[in-house]
Short mmCIF file of C-alpha atoms and ligand atoms in Angstrom, two decimals:
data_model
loop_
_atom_site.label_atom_id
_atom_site.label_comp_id
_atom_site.label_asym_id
_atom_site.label_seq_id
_atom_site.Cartn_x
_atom_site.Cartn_y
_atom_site.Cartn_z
CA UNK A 1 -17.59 8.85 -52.27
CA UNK A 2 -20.79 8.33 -51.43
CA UNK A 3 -24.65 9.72 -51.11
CA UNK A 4 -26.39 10.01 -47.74
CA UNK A 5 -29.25 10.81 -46.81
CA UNK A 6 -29.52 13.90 -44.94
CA UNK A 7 -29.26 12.63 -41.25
CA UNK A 8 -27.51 14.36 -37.96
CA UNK A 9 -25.23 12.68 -37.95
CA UNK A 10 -24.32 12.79 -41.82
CA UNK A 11 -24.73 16.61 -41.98
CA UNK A 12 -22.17 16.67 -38.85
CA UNK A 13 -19.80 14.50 -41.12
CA UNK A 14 -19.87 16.80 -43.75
CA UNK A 15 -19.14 19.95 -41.69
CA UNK A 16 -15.70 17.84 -40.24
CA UNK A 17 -15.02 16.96 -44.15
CA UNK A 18 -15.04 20.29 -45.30
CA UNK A 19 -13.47 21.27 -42.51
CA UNK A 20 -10.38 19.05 -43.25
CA UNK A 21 -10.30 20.05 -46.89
CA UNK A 22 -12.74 17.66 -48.84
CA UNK A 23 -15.36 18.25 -51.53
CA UNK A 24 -18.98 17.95 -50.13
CA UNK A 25 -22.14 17.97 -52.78
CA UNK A 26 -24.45 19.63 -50.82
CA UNK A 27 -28.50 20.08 -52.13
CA UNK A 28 -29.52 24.15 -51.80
CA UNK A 29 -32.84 25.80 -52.78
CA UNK A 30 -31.23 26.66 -56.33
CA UNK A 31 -29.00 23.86 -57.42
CA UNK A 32 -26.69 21.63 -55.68
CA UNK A 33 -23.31 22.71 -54.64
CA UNK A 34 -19.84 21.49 -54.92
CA UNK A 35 -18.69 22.85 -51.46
CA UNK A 36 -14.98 23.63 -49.89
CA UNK A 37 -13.94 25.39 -47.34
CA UNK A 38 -13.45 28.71 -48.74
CA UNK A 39 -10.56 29.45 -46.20
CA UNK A 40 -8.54 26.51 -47.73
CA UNK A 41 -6.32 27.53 -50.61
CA UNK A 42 -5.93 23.51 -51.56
CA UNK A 43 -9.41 22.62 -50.89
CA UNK A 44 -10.87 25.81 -53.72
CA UNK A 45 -8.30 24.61 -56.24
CA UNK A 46 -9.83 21.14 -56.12
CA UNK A 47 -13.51 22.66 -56.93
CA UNK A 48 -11.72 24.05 -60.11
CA UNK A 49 -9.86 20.71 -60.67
CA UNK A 50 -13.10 19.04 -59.79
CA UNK A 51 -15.13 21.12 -62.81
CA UNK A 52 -12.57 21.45 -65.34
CA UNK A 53 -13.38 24.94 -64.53
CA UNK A 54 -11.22 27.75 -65.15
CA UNK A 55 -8.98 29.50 -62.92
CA UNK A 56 -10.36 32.79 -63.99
CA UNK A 57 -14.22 32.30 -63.60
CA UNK A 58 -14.57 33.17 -59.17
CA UNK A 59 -16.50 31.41 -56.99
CA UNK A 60 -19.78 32.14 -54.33
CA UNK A 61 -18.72 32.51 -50.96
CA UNK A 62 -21.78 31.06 -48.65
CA UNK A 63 -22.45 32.23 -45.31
CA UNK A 64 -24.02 30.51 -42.28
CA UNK A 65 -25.23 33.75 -40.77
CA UNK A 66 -25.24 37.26 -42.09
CA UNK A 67 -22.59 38.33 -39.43
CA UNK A 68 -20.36 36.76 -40.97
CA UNK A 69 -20.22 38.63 -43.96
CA UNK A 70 -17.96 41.07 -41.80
CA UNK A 71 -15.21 38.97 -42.26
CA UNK A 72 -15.75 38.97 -46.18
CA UNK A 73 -16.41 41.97 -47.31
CA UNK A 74 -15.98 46.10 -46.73
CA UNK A 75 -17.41 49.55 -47.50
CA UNK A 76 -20.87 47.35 -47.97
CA UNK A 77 -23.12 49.49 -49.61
CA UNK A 78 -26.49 50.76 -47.70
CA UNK A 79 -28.52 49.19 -50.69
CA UNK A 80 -26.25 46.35 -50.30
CA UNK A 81 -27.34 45.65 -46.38
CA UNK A 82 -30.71 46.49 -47.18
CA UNK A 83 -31.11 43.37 -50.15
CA UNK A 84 -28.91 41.30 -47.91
CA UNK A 85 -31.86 42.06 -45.26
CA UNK A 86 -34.79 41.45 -47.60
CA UNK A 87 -33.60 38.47 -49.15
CA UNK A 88 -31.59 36.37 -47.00
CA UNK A 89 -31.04 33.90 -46.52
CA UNK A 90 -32.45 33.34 -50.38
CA UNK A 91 -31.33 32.74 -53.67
CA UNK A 92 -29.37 36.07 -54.12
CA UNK A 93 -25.77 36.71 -54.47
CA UNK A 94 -24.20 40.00 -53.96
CA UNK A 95 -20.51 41.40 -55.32
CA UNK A 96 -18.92 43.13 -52.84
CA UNK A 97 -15.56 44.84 -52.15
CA UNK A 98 -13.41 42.28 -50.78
CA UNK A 99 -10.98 42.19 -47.47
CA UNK A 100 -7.56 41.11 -48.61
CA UNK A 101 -7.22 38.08 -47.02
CA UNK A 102 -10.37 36.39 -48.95
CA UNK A 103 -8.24 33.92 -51.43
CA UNK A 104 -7.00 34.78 -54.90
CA UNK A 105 -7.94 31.53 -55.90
CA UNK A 106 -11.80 32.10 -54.66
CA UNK A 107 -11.79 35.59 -56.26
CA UNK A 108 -10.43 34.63 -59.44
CA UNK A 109 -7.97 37.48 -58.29
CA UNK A 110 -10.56 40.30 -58.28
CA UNK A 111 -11.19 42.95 -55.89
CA UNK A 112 -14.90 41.03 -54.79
CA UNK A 113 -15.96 38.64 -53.43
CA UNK A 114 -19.22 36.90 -54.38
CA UNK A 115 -21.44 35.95 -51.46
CA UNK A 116 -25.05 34.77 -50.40
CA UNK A 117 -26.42 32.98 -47.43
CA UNK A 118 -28.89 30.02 -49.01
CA UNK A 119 -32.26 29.06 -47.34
CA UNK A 120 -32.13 25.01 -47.79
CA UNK A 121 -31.93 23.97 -44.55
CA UNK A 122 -29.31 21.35 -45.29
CA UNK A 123 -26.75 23.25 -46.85
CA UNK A 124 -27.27 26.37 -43.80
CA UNK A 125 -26.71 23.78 -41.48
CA UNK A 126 -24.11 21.82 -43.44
CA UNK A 127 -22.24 25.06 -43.44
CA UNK A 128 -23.20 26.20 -39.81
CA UNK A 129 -21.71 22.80 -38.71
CA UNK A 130 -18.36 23.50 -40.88
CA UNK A 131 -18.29 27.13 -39.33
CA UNK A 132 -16.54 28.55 -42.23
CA UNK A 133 -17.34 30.36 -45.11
CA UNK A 134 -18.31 27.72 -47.95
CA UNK A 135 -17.27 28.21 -51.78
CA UNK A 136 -19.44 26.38 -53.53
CA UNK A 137 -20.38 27.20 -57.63
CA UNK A 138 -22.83 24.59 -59.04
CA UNK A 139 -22.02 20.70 -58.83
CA UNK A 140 -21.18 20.02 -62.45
CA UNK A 141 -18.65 19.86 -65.20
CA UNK A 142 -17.72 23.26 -66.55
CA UNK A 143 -20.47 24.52 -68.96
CA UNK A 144 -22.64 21.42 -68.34
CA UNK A 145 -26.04 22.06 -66.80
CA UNK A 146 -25.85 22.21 -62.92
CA UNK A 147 -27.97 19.23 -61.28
CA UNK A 148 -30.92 19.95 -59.77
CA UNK A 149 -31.36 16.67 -58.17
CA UNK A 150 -28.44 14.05 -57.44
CA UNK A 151 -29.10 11.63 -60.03
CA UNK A 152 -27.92 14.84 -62.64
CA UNK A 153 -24.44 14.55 -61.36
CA UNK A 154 -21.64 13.87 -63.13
CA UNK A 155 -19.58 10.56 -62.38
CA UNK A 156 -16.43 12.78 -62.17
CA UNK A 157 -17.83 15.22 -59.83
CA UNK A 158 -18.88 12.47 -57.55
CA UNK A 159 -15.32 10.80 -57.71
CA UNK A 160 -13.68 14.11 -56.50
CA UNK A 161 -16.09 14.05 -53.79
CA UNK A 162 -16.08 12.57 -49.98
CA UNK A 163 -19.54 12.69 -50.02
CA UNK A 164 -23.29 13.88 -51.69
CA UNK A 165 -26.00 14.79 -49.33
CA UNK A 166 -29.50 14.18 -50.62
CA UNK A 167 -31.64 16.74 -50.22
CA UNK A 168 -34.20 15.16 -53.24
CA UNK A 169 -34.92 17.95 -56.11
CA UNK A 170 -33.95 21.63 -55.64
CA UNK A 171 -36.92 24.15 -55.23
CA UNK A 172 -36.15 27.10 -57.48
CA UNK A 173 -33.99 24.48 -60.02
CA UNK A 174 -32.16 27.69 -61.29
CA UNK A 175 -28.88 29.62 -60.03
CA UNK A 176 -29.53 32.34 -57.86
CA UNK A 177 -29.88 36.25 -59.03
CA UNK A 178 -25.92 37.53 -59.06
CA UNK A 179 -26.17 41.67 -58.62
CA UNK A 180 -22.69 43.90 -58.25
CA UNK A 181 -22.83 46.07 -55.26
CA UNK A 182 -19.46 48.22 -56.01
CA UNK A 183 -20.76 51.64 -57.30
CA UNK A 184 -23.68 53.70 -56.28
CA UNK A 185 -26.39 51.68 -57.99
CA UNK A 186 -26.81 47.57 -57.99
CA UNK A 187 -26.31 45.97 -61.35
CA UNK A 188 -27.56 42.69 -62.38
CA UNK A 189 -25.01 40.34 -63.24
CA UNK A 190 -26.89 37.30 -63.85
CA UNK A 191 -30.44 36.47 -63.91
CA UNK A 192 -31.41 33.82 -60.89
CA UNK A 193 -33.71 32.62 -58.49
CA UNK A 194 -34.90 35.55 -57.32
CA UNK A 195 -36.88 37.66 -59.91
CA UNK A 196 -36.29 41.32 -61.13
CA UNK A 197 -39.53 42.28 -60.32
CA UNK A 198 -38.99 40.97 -56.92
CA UNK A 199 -35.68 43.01 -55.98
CA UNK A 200 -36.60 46.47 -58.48
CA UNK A 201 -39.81 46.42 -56.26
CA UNK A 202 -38.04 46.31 -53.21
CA UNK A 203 -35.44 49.53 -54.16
CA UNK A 204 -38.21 50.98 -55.81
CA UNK A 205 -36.05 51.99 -58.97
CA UNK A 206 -35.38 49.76 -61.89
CA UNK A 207 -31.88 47.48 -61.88
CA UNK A 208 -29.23 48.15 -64.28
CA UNK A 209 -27.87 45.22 -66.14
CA UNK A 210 -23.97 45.34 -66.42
CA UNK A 211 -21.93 45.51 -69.11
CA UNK A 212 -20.81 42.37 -70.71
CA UNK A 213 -17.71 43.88 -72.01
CA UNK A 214 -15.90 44.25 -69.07
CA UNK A 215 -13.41 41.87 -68.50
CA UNK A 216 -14.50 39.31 -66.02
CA UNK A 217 -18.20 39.67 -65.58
CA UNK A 218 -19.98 36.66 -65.20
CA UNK A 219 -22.02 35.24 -68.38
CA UNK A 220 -19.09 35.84 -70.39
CA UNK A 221 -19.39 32.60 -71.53
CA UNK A 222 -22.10 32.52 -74.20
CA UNK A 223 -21.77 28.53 -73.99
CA UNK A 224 -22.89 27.67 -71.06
CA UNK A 225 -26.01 25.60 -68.52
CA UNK A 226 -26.11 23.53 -72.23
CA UNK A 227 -26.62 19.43 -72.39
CA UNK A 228 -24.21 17.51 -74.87
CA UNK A 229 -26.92 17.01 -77.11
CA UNK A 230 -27.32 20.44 -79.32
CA UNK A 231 -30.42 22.72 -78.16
CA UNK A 232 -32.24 25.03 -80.61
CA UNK A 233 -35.06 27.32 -79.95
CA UNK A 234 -38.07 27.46 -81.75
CA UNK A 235 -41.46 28.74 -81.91
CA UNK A 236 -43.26 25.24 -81.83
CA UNK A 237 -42.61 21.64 -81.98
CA UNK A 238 -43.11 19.22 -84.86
CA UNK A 239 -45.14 15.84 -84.00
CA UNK A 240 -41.69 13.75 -84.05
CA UNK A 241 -39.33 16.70 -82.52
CA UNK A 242 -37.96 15.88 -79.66
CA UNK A 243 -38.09 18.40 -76.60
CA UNK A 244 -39.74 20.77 -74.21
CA UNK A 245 -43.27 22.16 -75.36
CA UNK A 246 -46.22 24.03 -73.98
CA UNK A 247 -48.37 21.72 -76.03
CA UNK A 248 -49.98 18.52 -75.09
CA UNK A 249 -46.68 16.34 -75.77
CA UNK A 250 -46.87 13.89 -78.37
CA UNK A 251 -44.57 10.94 -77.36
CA UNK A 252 -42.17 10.81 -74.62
CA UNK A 253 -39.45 12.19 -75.85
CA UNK A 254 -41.48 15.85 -75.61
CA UNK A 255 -41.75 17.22 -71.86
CA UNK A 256 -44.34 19.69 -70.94
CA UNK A 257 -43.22 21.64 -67.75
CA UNK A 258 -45.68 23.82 -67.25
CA UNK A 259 -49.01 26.09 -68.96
CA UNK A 260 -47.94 29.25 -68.23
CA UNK A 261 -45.94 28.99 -64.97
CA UNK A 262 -42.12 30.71 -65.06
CA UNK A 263 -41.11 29.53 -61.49
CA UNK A 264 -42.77 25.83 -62.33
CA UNK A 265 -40.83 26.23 -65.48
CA UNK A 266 -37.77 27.19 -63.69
CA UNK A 267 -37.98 24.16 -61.45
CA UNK A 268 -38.34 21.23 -63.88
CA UNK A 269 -35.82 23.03 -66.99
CA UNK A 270 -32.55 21.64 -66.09
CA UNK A 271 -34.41 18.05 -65.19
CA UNK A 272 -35.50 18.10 -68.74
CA UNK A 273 -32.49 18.77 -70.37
CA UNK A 274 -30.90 16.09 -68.56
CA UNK A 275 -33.33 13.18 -68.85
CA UNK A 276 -33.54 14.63 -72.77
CA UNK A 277 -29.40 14.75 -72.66
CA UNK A 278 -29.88 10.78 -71.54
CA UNK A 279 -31.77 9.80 -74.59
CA UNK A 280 -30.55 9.61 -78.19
CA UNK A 281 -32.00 12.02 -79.30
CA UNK A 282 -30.22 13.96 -81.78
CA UNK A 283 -31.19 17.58 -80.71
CA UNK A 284 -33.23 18.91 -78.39
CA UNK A 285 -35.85 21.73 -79.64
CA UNK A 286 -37.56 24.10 -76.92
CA UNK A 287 -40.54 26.29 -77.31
CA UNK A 288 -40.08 30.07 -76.70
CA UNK A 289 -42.13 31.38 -73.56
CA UNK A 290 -43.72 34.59 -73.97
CA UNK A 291 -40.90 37.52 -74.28
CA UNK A 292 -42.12 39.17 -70.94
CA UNK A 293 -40.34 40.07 -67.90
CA UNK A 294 -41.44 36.91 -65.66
CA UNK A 295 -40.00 34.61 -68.17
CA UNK A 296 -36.24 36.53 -67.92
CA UNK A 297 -34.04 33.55 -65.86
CA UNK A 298 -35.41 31.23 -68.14
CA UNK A 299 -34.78 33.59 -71.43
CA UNK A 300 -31.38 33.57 -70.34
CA UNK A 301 -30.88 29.97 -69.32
CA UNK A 302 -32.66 29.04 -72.62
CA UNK A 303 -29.97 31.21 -74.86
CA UNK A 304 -27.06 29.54 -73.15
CA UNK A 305 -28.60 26.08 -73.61
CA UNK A 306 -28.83 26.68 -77.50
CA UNK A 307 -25.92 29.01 -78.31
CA UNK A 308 -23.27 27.07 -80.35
O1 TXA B 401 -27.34 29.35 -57.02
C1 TXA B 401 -26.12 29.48 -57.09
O2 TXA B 401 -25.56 30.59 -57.15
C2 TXA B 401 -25.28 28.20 -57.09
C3 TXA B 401 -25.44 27.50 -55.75
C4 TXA B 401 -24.57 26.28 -55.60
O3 TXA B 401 -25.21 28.43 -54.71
N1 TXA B 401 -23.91 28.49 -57.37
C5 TXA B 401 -23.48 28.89 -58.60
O4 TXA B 401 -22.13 29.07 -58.69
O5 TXA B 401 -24.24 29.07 -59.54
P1 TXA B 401 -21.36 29.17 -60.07
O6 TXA B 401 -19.91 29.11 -59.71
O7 TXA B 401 -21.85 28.13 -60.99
O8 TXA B 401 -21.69 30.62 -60.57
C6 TXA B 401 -21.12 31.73 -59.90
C7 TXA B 401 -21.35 32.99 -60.69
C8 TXA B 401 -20.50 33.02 -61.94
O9 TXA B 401 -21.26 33.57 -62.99
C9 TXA B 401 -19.36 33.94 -61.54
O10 TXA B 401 -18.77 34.58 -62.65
C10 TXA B 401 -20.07 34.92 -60.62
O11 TXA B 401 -20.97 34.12 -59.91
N2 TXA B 401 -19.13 35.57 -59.70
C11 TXA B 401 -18.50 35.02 -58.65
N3 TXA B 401 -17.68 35.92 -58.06
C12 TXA B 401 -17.79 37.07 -58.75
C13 TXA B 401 -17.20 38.37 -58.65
N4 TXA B 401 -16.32 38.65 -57.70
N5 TXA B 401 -17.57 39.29 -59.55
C14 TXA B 401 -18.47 39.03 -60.51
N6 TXA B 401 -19.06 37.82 -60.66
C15 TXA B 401 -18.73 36.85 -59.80
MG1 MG B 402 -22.35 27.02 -62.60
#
């Protein structure tokens, strides 16, 4: 394994890795990826092997070009093309009915298939380069908190790896916005990247959030994006706590991300948690933002973080 900057000629290596069935950390504008060729049967069940993830959580199919999604996907729905037109390449994922021959193992056996196109320009041109559809779910252990810049990942990940491309620290810092695109309406499976506000102004109608019962839908695992160290939530700080605040911190072991920011937020949360993860500090406490729609992704991420 090793980490290379993001030359030519290094980007061109890592399209002819995944291309013979190796593990590539590649850098996108949400997180950084664990990448396989999503073709190769082998090379998926090493991502899982890789994470310590299980075999019935799917993975995100990414696509160099939006064409491609042709060999994916069917019966696409129109507000399906339409999102996939606003907002990629971006940090959105759709669900989509799946052709048969997408793998079982990518699926998680399901009827979808997961898939976005990223903007980073590394990982579009790592996966141009490859020319095949990429599965790639976030770079870390299973239920750790995905890194958001290459010094976050984990020794084992990088040991089931050929290589990590730098791309420095990811721009959004959270996963991207997961919506289901089966029935007549789109659903939001999982908060992400790319805000509510963003997409409900774009259909001009609000977005339905799915039901968690049903088997299989993502965020089924209440644990989840959380450091070893426990997190709890609270309203503010003490002097000596250790953790994130809105206040003026008051030693180093509180981080202030941002005033009143979400997408600054956003950017710097999982950094914190993992330089806070790397101290000894016993737990980790995190102001509440405001309970308002901006502050959603990060609501979510921060009930994850902190649920035991
Ligand atoms: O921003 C991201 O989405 C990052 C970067 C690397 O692209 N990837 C990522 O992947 O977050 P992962 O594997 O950590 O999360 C994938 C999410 C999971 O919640 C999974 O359950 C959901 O997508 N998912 C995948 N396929 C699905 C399907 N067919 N139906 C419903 N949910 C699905
Ligand atoms: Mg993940």
């Amino acid at each position: 394994m090793s980490i290379l900057p993001p030359t030519e000629e290094n980007i061109h290596l890592a399209g002819d890795a995944i291309r013979a069935g190796k593990l590539v950390v590649i850098p996108t504008e949400t997180v950084y990826g664990l990448a396989a060729d999503a073709t190769n049967r082998r090379a998926v069940e090493s991502i899982f092997r890789a994470k310590g993830r299980p075999q019935d959580n799917p993975l995100i199919v990414h696509i160099g070009e939006s064409k491609w999604l042709e060999d994916l996907a069917v019966d696409v729905p129109e507000y399906a093309q339409r999102l996939a037109g606003e907002f990629w390449p971006g940090p959105l994922t759709l669900v989509l009915t799946k052709l048969p021959h997408v793998l079982d193992e990518v699926t998680a056996g399901l009827d979808s298939v997961a898939v976005r196109m990223p903007s980073h320009e590394i990982a579009l041109r790592v996966i141009r380069e490859a020319n095949v559809p990429i599965a790639a779910p976030s770079a870390n252990k299973f239920m750790a908190v995905s890194p958001t810049r290459i010094e976050h990942i984990d020794p084992e990940i990088e040991l089931g790896a050929e290589m990590i491309l730098d791309g420095g620290p990811c721009g959004y810092g959270v996963e991207s916005t997961v919506i289901e695109c089966l029935g007549d309406h789109p659903r939001l499976l999982r908060p992400g990247g790319l805000s509510r506000a963003k997409i409900e102004e774009f259909l001009s109608a609000p977005l339905v959030a799915a039901d968690h019962s049903e088997r299989r839908s993502p965020g089924r695992y209440p644990k989840h994006y959380a450091p070893r160290t426990p997190v709890r939530l609270v309203s503010r700080l003490g002097e000596r706590d250790a953790g994130i605040t809105f206040q003026v911190p008051q030693h180093r072991n509180q981080l202030q991300l941002s005033g009143s920011n979400p997408d600054e937020f956003a950017a710097n949360l999982y950094h914190a948690l993992h330089v806070l993860d790397e101290r000894s500090v016993s737990e980790i406490l995190i102001e509440t933002p405001p309970e308002t729609p901006e502050w959603e992704v990060i609501w979510d991420r921060l009930r994850k973080a902190s649920s035991s």
